[in-house]
Amino acid sequence: MTSTQKALVSLLALTGILFLPIVLFGGWIWDDLELVVPNHWTHDWGNLPKMLSQDLWASTPQGAGDFFYYRPLMLVSLSIDATLGSGPIGHHLHSLFWHMLCVGLLFALCAKESKAALPLFAAVSLFALHPVQTEAIAHVAARNDAMACAGILGALLLLRDSDPAPRALWGAAGCATLAVFSKETAFLAPLMLWFFDRAHFGQAENHRRYFALLFPIGLAIGLRISLDGGSGLPATSLGEALNATGEGSLFYTGALVFPWNLTPAVPISDITLRVFPGLIGVILLYGLWRWTNRVGRA
């Protein structure tokens, strides 16, 4: 076993051990009590057509809201949990699997840039062990964050070369499909590829690589519009949308630097925007981009 492989195995083992208490003692919290526990569809695979064609929340007593949450693969993942019948422990273990898959994919992506075991271990551990990751593991209803992340990282890994083989392009499209049908944040995948290209090549490379990501996104948007009978977007002004995007970006960027008051540790009413930590996070990210080498930028 090489030093790089030992670093990966060590990091995966450490990640599993540190998050194991959440798996064993996490229980149901936050939206789990509304989306997971009382779900009408996930205990019967005969409801699969509904999962693929209706709003995520239509599967619950709460019912669909104004925003069309088209996340069918999240419901499929909950159906797997219900089939196994292992209660909250099994649900959290499933979520931990997706997080550890993300860790492995990110490690493989970074290992393409550098084979130095210690820097790889240190860099990827920031993603693997950061307290902000507790949300996607302790909060079963947030599992789709890790699912979307795994799809994006898998696609980036397959699209790392400037001229990937057709098999890699199809694989990337499949990974992107997993991502966009898990959560809408995966629509940012082409932007992430552009940042990766800027870090690795200095410019965007090969439009076919971007098409492998854009095709699943277009498919998801088309299905959202046709199934919802409208745009699938809330009726908000551009200004309100930009303001919400800015606030959300600052909150989570700040959480990278000062990880407290994170969901699901506190009630949603106590979550407040922290502009100063967010700005510090933005400055640190800019510093990585401006003053490090290609590995740091990636």
PDB file of C-alpha atoms in Angstrom:
ATOM      1  CA  MET A   1       0.000   0.000   0.000  1.00  0.00           C
ATOM      2  CA  THR A   2       1.429   3.392  -1.006  1.00  0.00           C
ATOM      3  CA  SER A   3       1.637   6.355   1.353  1.00  0.00           C
ATOM      4  CA  THR A   4      -1.207   8.054  -0.558  1.00  0.00           C
ATOM      5  CA  GLN A   5      -3.451   5.011  -0.150  1.00  0.00           C
ATOM      6  CA  LYS A   6      -2.589   4.838   3.555  1.00  0.00           C
ATOM      7  CA  ALA A   7      -3.533   8.507   3.911  1.00  0.00           C
ATOM      8  CA  LEU A   8      -6.918   7.872   2.282  1.00  0.00           C
ATOM      9  CA  VAL A   9      -7.672   4.814   4.418  1.00  0.00           C
ATOM     10  CA  SER A  10      -6.642   6.694   7.567  1.00  0.00           C
ATOM     11  CA  LEU A  11      -8.835   9.667   6.712  1.00  0.00           C
ATOM     12  CA  LEU A  12     -11.859   7.486   5.941  1.00  0.00           C
ATOM     13  CA  ALA A  13     -11.382   5.580   9.200  1.00  0.00           C
ATOM     14  CA  LEU A  14     -11.032   8.806  11.183  1.00  0.00           C
ATOM     15  CA  THR A  15     -14.136  10.267   9.521  1.00  0.00           C
ATOM     16  CA  GLY A  16     -16.178   7.180  10.339  1.00  0.00           C
ATOM     17  CA  ILE A  17     -15.029   7.108  13.960  1.00  0.00           C
ATOM     18  CA  LEU A  18     -15.655  10.799  14.639  1.00  0.00           C
ATOM     19  CA  PHE A  19     -19.137  10.780  13.115  1.00  0.00           C
ATOM     20  CA  LEU A  20     -20.115   7.417  14.616  1.00  0.00           C
ATOM     21  CA  PRO A  21     -21.804   8.978  17.700  1.00  0.00           C
ATOM     22  CA  ILE A  22     -24.197  10.827  15.378  1.00  0.00           C
ATOM     23  CA  VAL A  23     -25.049   7.543  13.672  1.00  0.00           C
ATOM     24  CA  LEU A  24     -25.665   5.728  16.955  1.00  0.00           C
ATOM     25  CA  PHE A  25     -27.376   8.442  18.983  1.00  0.00           C
ATOM     26  CA  GLY A  26     -28.569  11.058  16.480  1.00  0.00           C
ATOM     27  CA  GLY A  27     -32.281  10.229  16.412  1.00  0.00           C
ATOM     28  CA  TRP A  28     -34.818  12.238  14.406  1.00  0.00           C
ATOM     29  CA  ILE A  29     -34.452  16.029  14.301  1.00  0.00           C
ATOM     30  CA  TRP A  30     -35.646  19.045  12.339  1.00  0.00           C
ATOM     31  CA  ASP A  31     -37.281  18.164   9.005  1.00  0.00           C
ATOM     32  CA  ASP A  32     -36.763  14.458   9.699  1.00  0.00           C
ATOM     33  CA  LEU A  33     -39.958  14.614  11.747  1.00  0.00           C
ATOM     34  CA  GLU A  34     -41.874  15.978   8.750  1.00  0.00           C
ATOM     35  CA  LEU A  35     -40.147  14.514   5.682  1.00  0.00           C
ATOM     36  CA  VAL A  36     -38.697  11.182   6.809  1.00  0.00           C
ATOM     37  CA  VAL A  37     -40.745   9.676   9.651  1.00  0.00           C
ATOM     38  CA  PRO A  38     -44.334  10.261   8.382  1.00  0.00           C
ATOM     39  CA  ASN A  39     -43.567   9.901   4.661  1.00  0.00           C
ATOM     40  CA  HIS A  40     -46.506   8.384   2.738  1.00  0.00           C
ATOM     41  CA  TRP A  41     -44.521   7.003  -0.207  1.00  0.00           C
ATOM     42  CA  THR A  42     -41.179   5.654   0.916  1.00  0.00           C
ATOM     43  CA  HIS A  43     -42.538   2.418   2.446  1.00  0.00           C
ATOM     44  CA  ASP A  44     -43.902   1.156  -0.874  1.00  0.00           C
ATOM     45  CA  TRP A  45     -41.850   0.930  -4.089  1.00  0.00           C
ATOM     46  CA  GLY A  46     -45.130   1.061  -5.983  1.00  0.00           C
ATOM     47  CA  ASN A  47     -45.008   4.809  -5.315  1.00  0.00           C
ATOM     48  CA  LEU A  48     -41.855   5.172  -7.453  1.00  0.00           C
ATOM     49  CA  PRO A  49     -43.777   6.882 -10.316  1.00  0.00           C
ATOM     50  CA  LYS A  50     -44.987   9.502  -7.826  1.00  0.00           C
ATOM     51  CA  MET A  51     -41.449  10.058  -6.558  1.00  0.00           C
ATOM     52  CA  LEU A  52     -40.278  10.680 -10.112  1.00  0.00           C
ATOM     53  CA  SER A  53     -43.090  13.040 -11.043  1.00  0.00           C
ATOM     54  CA  GLN A  54     -44.191  15.022  -8.005  1.00  0.00           C
ATOM     55  CA  ASP A  55     -42.918  17.485  -5.441  1.00  0.00           C
ATOM     56  CA  LEU A  56     -40.685  16.153  -2.669  1.00  0.00           C
ATOM     57  CA  TRP A  57     -43.060  17.362   0.048  1.00  0.00           C
ATOM     58  CA  ALA A  58     -46.145  15.915  -1.634  1.00  0.00           C
ATOM     59  CA  SER A  59     -45.039  12.630  -0.051  1.00  0.00           C
ATOM     60  CA  THR A  60     -45.700  14.020   3.449  1.00  0.00           C
ATOM     61  CA  PRO A  61     -48.770  15.072   5.464  1.00  0.00           C
ATOM     62  CA  GLN A  62     -47.581  18.654   5.022  1.00  0.00           C
ATOM     63  CA  GLY A  63     -48.099  18.474   1.260  1.00  0.00           C
ATOM     64  CA  ALA A  64     -46.409  20.331  -1.579  1.00  0.00           C
ATOM     65  CA  GLY A  65     -45.652  24.001  -1.084  1.00  0.00           C
ATOM     66  CA  ASP A  66     -45.337  26.957  -3.433  1.00  0.00           C
ATOM     67  CA  PHE A  67     -41.844  25.934  -4.539  1.00  0.00           C
ATOM     68  CA  PHE A  68     -41.604  22.742  -6.598  1.00  0.00           C
ATOM     69  CA  TYR A  69     -38.864  20.726  -4.907  1.00  0.00           C
ATOM     70  CA  TYR A  70     -38.052  18.160  -7.575  1.00  0.00           C
ATOM     71  CA  ARG A  71     -35.647  15.817  -5.763  1.00  0.00           C
ATOM     72  CA  PRO A  72     -36.743  12.299  -6.721  1.00  0.00           C
ATOM     73  CA  LEU A  73     -33.478  10.583  -5.834  1.00  0.00           C
ATOM     74  CA  MET A  74     -33.769  11.842  -2.257  1.00  0.00           C
ATOM     75  CA  LEU A  75     -37.076   9.980  -1.982  1.00  0.00           C
ATOM     76  CA  VAL A  76     -35.497   6.911  -3.582  1.00  0.00           C
ATOM     77  CA  SER A  77     -32.731   6.982  -0.961  1.00  0.00           C
ATOM     78  CA  LEU A  78     -35.320   7.205   1.830  1.00  0.00           C
ATOM     79  CA  SER A  79     -37.154   4.262   0.259  1.00  0.00           C
ATOM     80  CA  ILE A  80     -33.957   2.218   0.502  1.00  0.00           C
ATOM     81  CA  ASP A  81     -33.798   3.078   4.208  1.00  0.00           C
ATOM     82  CA  ALA A  82     -37.440   2.080   4.702  1.00  0.00           C
ATOM     83  CA  THR A  83     -36.859  -1.220   2.894  1.00  0.00           C
ATOM     84  CA  LEU A  84     -33.930  -2.065   5.165  1.00  0.00           C
ATOM     85  CA  GLY A  85     -36.049  -1.052   8.170  1.00  0.00           C
ATOM     86  CA  SER A  86     -33.153  -0.099  10.436  1.00  0.00           C
ATOM     87  CA  GLY A  87     -34.625   3.020  12.030  1.00  0.00           C
ATOM     88  CA  PRO A  88     -32.681   6.230  12.632  1.00  0.00           C
ATOM     89  CA  ILE A  89     -29.368   4.392  12.967  1.00  0.00           C
ATOM     90  CA  GLY A  90     -29.687   2.961   9.468  1.00  0.00           C
ATOM     91  CA  HIS A  91     -30.757   6.332   8.057  1.00  0.00           C
ATOM     92  CA  HIS A  92     -27.752   8.082   9.575  1.00  0.00           C
ATOM     93  CA  LEU A  93     -25.416   5.292   8.481  1.00  0.00           C
ATOM     94  CA  HIS A  94     -26.692   5.736   4.919  1.00  0.00           C
ATOM     95  CA  SER A  95     -26.015   9.476   5.160  1.00  0.00           C
ATOM     96  CA  LEU A  96     -22.520   8.805   6.483  1.00  0.00           C
ATOM     97  CA  PHE A  97     -21.896   6.556   3.468  1.00  0.00           C
ATOM     98  CA  TRP A  98     -22.595   9.453   1.093  1.00  0.00           C
ATOM     99  CA  HIS A  99     -20.326  11.780   3.056  1.00  0.00           C
ATOM    100  CA  MET A 100     -17.480   9.259   3.041  1.00  0.00           C
ATOM    101  CA  LEU A 101     -18.000   8.722  -0.684  1.00  0.00           C
ATOM    102  CA  CYS A 102     -17.555  12.484  -1.141  1.00  0.00           C
ATOM    103  CA  VAL A 103     -14.364  12.338   0.921  1.00  0.00           C
ATOM    104  CA  GLY A 104     -12.972   9.541  -1.243  1.00  0.00           C
ATOM    105  CA  LEU A 105     -13.868  11.324  -4.485  1.00  0.00           C
ATOM    106  CA  LEU A 106     -12.364  14.620  -3.328  1.00  0.00           C
ATOM    107  CA  PHE A 107      -9.202  12.817  -2.248  1.00  0.00           C
ATOM    108  CA  ALA A 108      -8.942  11.141  -5.668  1.00  0.00           C
ATOM    109  CA  LEU A 109      -9.489  14.480  -7.403  1.00  0.00           C
ATOM    110  CA  CYS A 110      -6.774  16.188  -5.354  1.00  0.00           C
ATOM    111  CA  ALA A 111      -4.443  13.212  -5.753  1.00  0.00           C
ATOM    112  CA  LYS A 112      -4.448  13.912  -9.498  1.00  0.00           C
ATOM    113  CA  GLU A 113      -2.684  17.174  -8.652  1.00  0.00           C
ATOM    114  CA  SER A 114      -0.252  15.977  -5.993  1.00  0.00           C
ATOM    115  CA  LYS A 115       0.884  12.608  -4.649  1.00  0.00           C
ATOM    116  CA  ALA A 116       2.246  14.036  -1.376  1.00  0.00           C
ATOM    117  CA  ALA A 117       0.375  12.079   1.309  1.00  0.00           C
ATOM    118  CA  LEU A 118       0.542  14.546   4.199  1.00  0.00           C
ATOM    119  CA  PRO A 119      -0.695  17.630   2.282  1.00  0.00           C
ATOM    120  CA  LEU A 120      -3.472  15.519   0.744  1.00  0.00           C
ATOM    121  CA  PHE A 121      -4.534  14.242   4.152  1.00  0.00           C
ATOM    122  CA  ALA A 122      -4.484  17.740   5.656  1.00  0.00           C
ATOM    123  CA  ALA A 123      -6.358  19.391   2.797  1.00  0.00           C
ATOM    124  CA  VAL A 124      -9.139  16.827   2.386  1.00  0.00           C
ATOM    125  CA  SER A 125      -9.578  16.527   6.173  1.00  0.00           C
ATOM    126  CA  LEU A 126     -10.775  20.156   6.138  1.00  0.00           C
ATOM    127  CA  PHE A 127     -13.717  18.945   4.075  1.00  0.00           C
ATOM    128  CA  ALA A 128     -14.141  15.561   5.763  1.00  0.00           C
ATOM    129  CA  LEU A 129     -14.047  16.630   9.407  1.00  0.00           C
ATOM    130  CA  HIS A 130     -15.288  20.222   9.395  1.00  0.00           C
ATOM    131  CA  PRO A 131     -18.145  20.756  11.896  1.00  0.00           C
ATOM    132  CA  VAL A 132     -20.398  22.102   9.142  1.00  0.00           C
ATOM    133  CA  GLN A 133     -20.601  18.540   7.828  1.00  0.00           C
ATOM    134  CA  THR A 134     -22.644  17.467  10.843  1.00  0.00           C
ATOM    135  CA  GLU A 135     -25.708  18.958   9.126  1.00  0.00           C
ATOM    136  CA  ALA A 136     -25.681  16.448   6.261  1.00  0.00           C
ATOM    137  CA  ILE A 137     -25.176  13.489   8.622  1.00  0.00           C
ATOM    138  CA  ALA A 138     -27.188  14.328  11.738  1.00  0.00           C
ATOM    139  CA  HIS A 139     -30.038  15.768   9.689  1.00  0.00           C
ATOM    140  CA  VAL A 140     -31.313  12.886   7.521  1.00  0.00           C
ATOM    141  CA  ALA A 141     -33.444  15.280   5.472  1.00  0.00           C
ATOM    142  CA  ALA A 142     -30.208  17.042   4.435  1.00  0.00           C
ATOM    143  CA  ARG A 143     -28.656  13.878   2.996  1.00  0.00           C
ATOM    144  CA  ASN A 144     -29.295  15.138  -0.518  1.00  0.00           C
ATOM    145  CA  ASP A 145     -26.535  17.712   0.010  1.00  0.00           C
ATOM    146  CA  ALA A 146     -24.002  14.884   0.220  1.00  0.00           C
ATOM    147  CA  MET A 147     -25.663  13.044  -2.685  1.00  0.00           C
ATOM    148  CA  ALA A 148     -25.434  16.129  -4.900  1.00  0.00           C
ATOM    149  CA  CYS A 149     -21.850  16.719  -3.772  1.00  0.00           C
ATOM    150  CA  ALA A 150     -20.872  13.140  -4.650  1.00  0.00           C
ATOM    151  CA  GLY A 151     -22.356  13.559  -8.123  1.00  0.00           C
ATOM    152  CA  ILE A 152     -20.495  16.813  -8.737  1.00  0.00           C
ATOM    153  CA  LEU A 153     -17.161  15.480  -7.471  1.00  0.00           C
ATOM    154  CA  GLY A 154     -17.548  12.328  -9.533  1.00  0.00           C
ATOM    155  CA  ALA A 155     -18.229  14.407 -12.635  1.00  0.00           C
ATOM    156  CA  LEU A 156     -15.237  16.681 -11.992  1.00  0.00           C
ATOM    157  CA  LEU A 157     -12.988  13.657 -11.509  1.00  0.00           C
ATOM    158  CA  LEU A 158     -14.081  12.193 -14.852  1.00  0.00           C
ATOM    159  CA  LEU A 159     -13.742  15.571 -16.588  1.00  0.00           C
ATOM    160  CA  ARG A 160     -10.342  16.421 -15.166  1.00  0.00           C
ATOM    161  CA  ASP A 161      -8.554  15.868 -18.492  1.00  0.00           C
ATOM    162  CA  SER A 162      -9.064  18.491 -21.175  1.00  0.00           C
ATOM    163  CA  ASP A 163     -10.014  15.839 -23.756  1.00  0.00           C
ATOM    164  CA  PRO A 164     -11.753  12.988 -21.921  1.00  0.00           C
ATOM    165  CA  ALA A 165     -12.806   9.800 -23.691  1.00  0.00           C
ATOM    166  CA  PRO A 166     -16.497   9.380 -24.642  1.00  0.00           C
ATOM    167  CA  ARG A 167     -16.877   6.879 -21.808  1.00  0.00           C
ATOM    168  CA  ALA A 168     -15.727   9.515 -19.328  1.00  0.00           C
ATOM    169  CA  LEU A 169     -18.142  12.079 -20.771  1.00  0.00           C
ATOM    170  CA  TRP A 170     -21.070   9.682 -20.397  1.00  0.00           C
ATOM    171  CA  GLY A 171     -19.949   8.832 -16.884  1.00  0.00           C
ATOM    172  CA  ALA A 172     -19.753  12.510 -15.988  1.00  0.00           C
ATOM    173  CA  ALA A 173     -23.256  13.026 -17.378  1.00  0.00           C
ATOM    174  CA  GLY A 174     -24.463  10.165 -15.188  1.00  0.00           C
ATOM    175  CA  CYS A 175     -22.821  11.666 -12.108  1.00  0.00           C
ATOM    176  CA  ALA A 176     -24.338  15.053 -12.920  1.00  0.00           C
ATOM    177  CA  THR A 177     -27.753  13.388 -13.245  1.00  0.00           C
ATOM    178  CA  LEU A 178     -27.362  11.947  -9.744  1.00  0.00           C
ATOM    179  CA  ALA A 179     -26.492  15.420  -8.499  1.00  0.00           C
ATOM    180  CA  VAL A 180     -29.259  17.477 -10.130  1.00  0.00           C
ATOM    181  CA  PHE A 181     -32.004  14.995  -9.232  1.00  0.00           C
ATOM    182  CA  SER A 182     -30.844  15.088  -5.609  1.00  0.00           C
ATOM    183  CA  LYS A 183     -30.742  18.864  -5.040  1.00  0.00           C
ATOM    184  CA  GLU A 184     -30.917  22.063  -7.065  1.00  0.00           C
ATOM    185  CA  THR A 185     -27.531  23.318  -5.809  1.00  0.00           C
ATOM    186  CA  ALA A 186     -26.001  20.919  -8.347  1.00  0.00           C
ATOM    187  CA  PHE A 187     -27.022  23.404 -11.061  1.00  0.00           C
ATOM    188  CA  LEU A 188     -23.774  25.155 -10.108  1.00  0.00           C
ATOM    189  CA  ALA A 189     -21.685  22.216 -11.384  1.00  0.00           C
ATOM    190  CA  PRO A 190     -20.657  23.932 -14.667  1.00  0.00           C
ATOM    191  CA  LEU A 191     -19.456  26.928 -12.661  1.00  0.00           C
ATOM    192  CA  MET A 192     -17.388  24.621 -10.456  1.00  0.00           C
ATOM    193  CA  LEU A 193     -15.885  23.009 -13.564  1.00  0.00           C
ATOM    194  CA  TRP A 194     -15.011  26.482 -14.856  1.00  0.00           C
ATOM    195  CA  PHE A 195     -13.224  27.295 -11.578  1.00  0.00           C
ATOM    196  CA  PHE A 196     -11.407  23.973 -11.785  1.00  0.00           C
ATOM    197  CA  ASP A 197     -10.356  24.710 -15.365  1.00  0.00           C
ATOM    198  CA  ARG A 198      -9.148  28.170 -14.377  1.00  0.00           C
ATOM    199  CA  ALA A 199      -7.051  26.626 -11.625  1.00  0.00           C
ATOM    200  CA  HIS A 200      -5.706  23.786 -13.734  1.00  0.00           C
ATOM    201  CA  PHE A 201      -5.485  25.104 -17.306  1.00  0.00           C
ATOM    202  CA  GLY A 202      -5.863  28.870 -16.910  1.00  0.00           C
ATOM    203  CA  GLN A 203      -9.013  28.872 -19.074  1.00  0.00           C
ATOM    204  CA  ALA A 204     -12.129  26.833 -19.869  1.00  0.00           C
ATOM    205  CA  GLU A 205     -11.305  23.742 -21.912  1.00  0.00           C
ATOM    206  CA  ASN A 206     -13.390  21.665 -24.369  1.00  0.00           C
ATOM    207  CA  HIS A 207     -17.068  22.561 -24.604  1.00  0.00           C
ATOM    208  CA  ARG A 208     -18.038  18.856 -24.678  1.00  0.00           C
ATOM    209  CA  ARG A 209     -17.046  18.590 -21.013  1.00  0.00           C
ATOM    210  CA  TYR A 210     -19.456  21.379 -20.131  1.00  0.00           C
ATOM    211  CA  PHE A 211     -22.217  19.854 -22.236  1.00  0.00           C
ATOM    212  CA  ALA A 212     -21.904  16.652 -20.160  1.00  0.00           C
ATOM    213  CA  LEU A 213     -22.976  18.742 -17.164  1.00  0.00           C
ATOM    214  CA  LEU A 214     -25.436  21.055 -18.880  1.00  0.00           C
ATOM    215  CA  PHE A 215     -27.512  18.285 -20.488  1.00  0.00           C
ATOM    216  CA  PRO A 216     -28.684  16.748 -17.146  1.00  0.00           C
ATOM    217  CA  ILE A 217     -29.339  20.246 -15.807  1.00  0.00           C
ATOM    218  CA  GLY A 218     -31.476  21.084 -18.839  1.00  0.00           C
ATOM    219  CA  LEU A 219     -33.328  17.786 -18.427  1.00  0.00           C
ATOM    220  CA  ALA A 220     -34.030  18.489 -14.761  1.00  0.00           C
ATOM    221  CA  ILE A 221     -35.219  22.038 -15.451  1.00  0.00           C
ATOM    222  CA  GLY A 222     -37.446  20.819 -18.289  1.00  0.00           C
ATOM    223  CA  LEU A 223     -39.030  18.173 -16.070  1.00  0.00           C
ATOM    224  CA  ARG A 224     -39.537  20.681 -13.267  1.00  0.00           C
ATOM    225  CA  ILE A 225     -41.375  23.043 -15.606  1.00  0.00           C
ATOM    226  CA  SER A 226     -43.485  20.371 -17.284  1.00  0.00           C
ATOM    227  CA  LEU A 227     -44.403  18.503 -14.101  1.00  0.00           C
ATOM    228  CA  ASP A 228     -45.104  21.629 -12.062  1.00  0.00           C
ATOM    229  CA  GLY A 229     -47.041  23.316 -14.860  1.00  0.00           C
ATOM    230  CA  GLY A 230     -44.996  26.470 -14.406  1.00  0.00           C
ATOM    231  CA  SER A 231     -41.480  27.668 -13.800  1.00  0.00           C
ATOM    232  CA  GLY A 232     -41.090  25.708 -10.579  1.00  0.00           C
ATOM    233  CA  LEU A 233     -39.625  28.846  -9.007  1.00  0.00           C
ATOM    234  CA  PRO A 234     -41.093  31.000  -6.243  1.00  0.00           C
ATOM    235  CA  ALA A 235     -42.630  34.323  -7.210  1.00  0.00           C
ATOM    236  CA  THR A 236     -39.844  36.605  -6.007  1.00  0.00           C
ATOM    237  CA  SER A 237     -38.210  39.612  -7.552  1.00  0.00           C
ATOM    238  CA  LEU A 238     -34.655  39.500  -8.865  1.00  0.00           C
ATOM    239  CA  GLY A 239     -33.558  41.785  -6.043  1.00  0.00           C
ATOM    240  CA  GLU A 240     -35.021  39.472  -3.391  1.00  0.00           C
ATOM    241  CA  ALA A 241     -33.426  36.443  -5.031  1.00  0.00           C
ATOM    242  CA  LEU A 242     -29.994  38.101  -5.178  1.00  0.00           C
ATOM    243  CA  ASN A 243     -30.305  39.251  -1.565  1.00  0.00           C
ATOM    244  CA  ALA A 244     -31.204  35.738  -0.388  1.00  0.00           C
ATOM    245  CA  THR A 245     -28.310  34.282  -2.380  1.00  0.00           C
ATOM    246  CA  GLY A 246     -25.880  36.773  -0.872  1.00  0.00           C
ATOM    247  CA  GLU A 247     -27.085  36.135   2.664  1.00  0.00           C
ATOM    248  CA  GLY A 248     -26.888  32.371   2.233  1.00  0.00           C
ATOM    249  CA  SER A 249     -23.401  32.570   0.746  1.00  0.00           C
ATOM    250  CA  LEU A 250     -22.143  34.766   3.575  1.00  0.00           C
ATOM    251  CA  PHE A 251     -23.703  32.511   6.222  1.00  0.00           C
ATOM    252  CA  TYR A 252     -22.057  29.332   4.982  1.00  0.00           C
ATOM    253  CA  THR A 253     -18.768  31.017   4.101  1.00  0.00           C
ATOM    254  CA  GLY A 254     -18.696  32.360   7.643  1.00  0.00           C
ATOM    255  CA  ALA A 255     -19.524  28.893   8.964  1.00  0.00           C
ATOM    256  CA  LEU A 256     -16.359  27.583   7.322  1.00  0.00           C
ATOM    257  CA  VAL A 257     -14.307  29.895   9.545  1.00  0.00           C
ATOM    258  CA  PHE A 258     -16.446  30.097  12.713  1.00  0.00           C
ATOM    259  CA  PRO A 259     -18.510  26.885  12.863  1.00  0.00           C
ATOM    260  CA  TRP A 260     -21.077  27.633  15.543  1.00  0.00           C
ATOM    261  CA  ASN A 261     -24.849  28.163  15.495  1.00  0.00           C
ATOM    262  CA  LEU A 262     -25.038  25.591  12.739  1.00  0.00           C
ATOM    263  CA  THR A 263     -28.121  23.622  11.843  1.00  0.00           C
ATOM    264  CA  PRO A 264     -29.295  21.314  13.288  1.00  0.00           C
ATOM    265  CA  ALA A 265     -27.677  22.305  16.580  1.00  0.00           C
ATOM    266  CA  VAL A 266     -29.914  25.339  17.166  1.00  0.00           C
ATOM    267  CA  PRO A 267     -33.528  26.273  16.348  1.00  0.00           C
ATOM    268  CA  ILE A 268     -34.004  27.869  12.944  1.00  0.00           C
ATOM    269  CA  SER A 269     -35.212  31.063  14.642  1.00  0.00           C
ATOM    270  CA  ASP A 270     -31.738  31.478  16.157  1.00  0.00           C
ATOM    271  CA  ILE A 271     -29.911  31.271  12.819  1.00  0.00           C
ATOM    272  CA  THR A 272     -28.705  34.762  12.014  1.00  0.00           C
ATOM    273  CA  LEU A 273     -26.565  36.224   9.273  1.00  0.00           C
ATOM    274  CA  ARG A 274     -22.950  36.732  10.364  1.00  0.00           C
ATOM    275  CA  VAL A 275     -21.505  39.250   7.967  1.00  0.00           C
ATOM    276  CA  PHE A 276     -18.075  39.671   9.586  1.00  0.00           C
ATOM    277  CA  PRO A 277     -17.178  35.934   9.701  1.00  0.00           C
ATOM    278  CA  GLY A 278     -18.535  35.621   6.166  1.00  0.00           C
ATOM    279  CA  LEU A 279     -16.254  38.372   4.916  1.00  0.00           C
ATOM    280  CA  ILE A 280     -13.274  36.735   6.620  1.00  0.00           C
ATOM    281  CA  GLY A 281     -14.153  33.498   4.851  1.00  0.00           C
ATOM    282  CA  VAL A 282     -14.346  35.286   1.505  1.00  0.00           C
ATOM    283  CA  ILE A 283     -10.926  36.872   2.085  1.00  0.00           C
ATOM    284  CA  LEU A 284      -9.364  33.525   2.992  1.00  0.00           C
ATOM    285  CA  LEU A 285     -10.836  31.851  -0.097  1.00  0.00           C
ATOM    286  CA  TYR A 286      -9.527  34.691  -2.253  1.00  0.00           C
ATOM    287  CA  GLY A 287      -6.105  34.260  -0.649  1.00  0.00           C
ATOM    288  CA  LEU A 288      -6.100  30.583  -1.614  1.00  0.00           C
ATOM    289  CA  TRP A 289      -6.926  31.540  -5.178  1.00  0.00           C
ATOM    290  CA  ARG A 290      -4.483  34.440  -5.429  1.00  0.00           C
ATOM    291  CA  TRP A 291      -1.384  33.239  -3.635  1.00  0.00           C
ATOM    292  CA  THR A 292      -1.220  29.455  -3.830  1.00  0.00           C
ATOM    293  CA  ASN A 293      -0.264  27.071  -6.596  1.00  0.00           C
ATOM    294  CA  ARG A 294      -2.616  24.993  -8.721  1.00  0.00           C
ATOM    295  CA  VAL A 295      -3.227  22.457  -5.949  1.00  0.00           C
ATOM    296  CA  GLY A 296      -4.272  25.171  -3.502  1.00  0.00           C
ATOM    297  CA  ARG A 297      -6.570  26.776  -6.040  1.00  0.00           C
ATOM    298  CA  ALA A 298      -8.234  23.477  -6.926  1.00  0.00           C
TER     299      ALA A 298
END
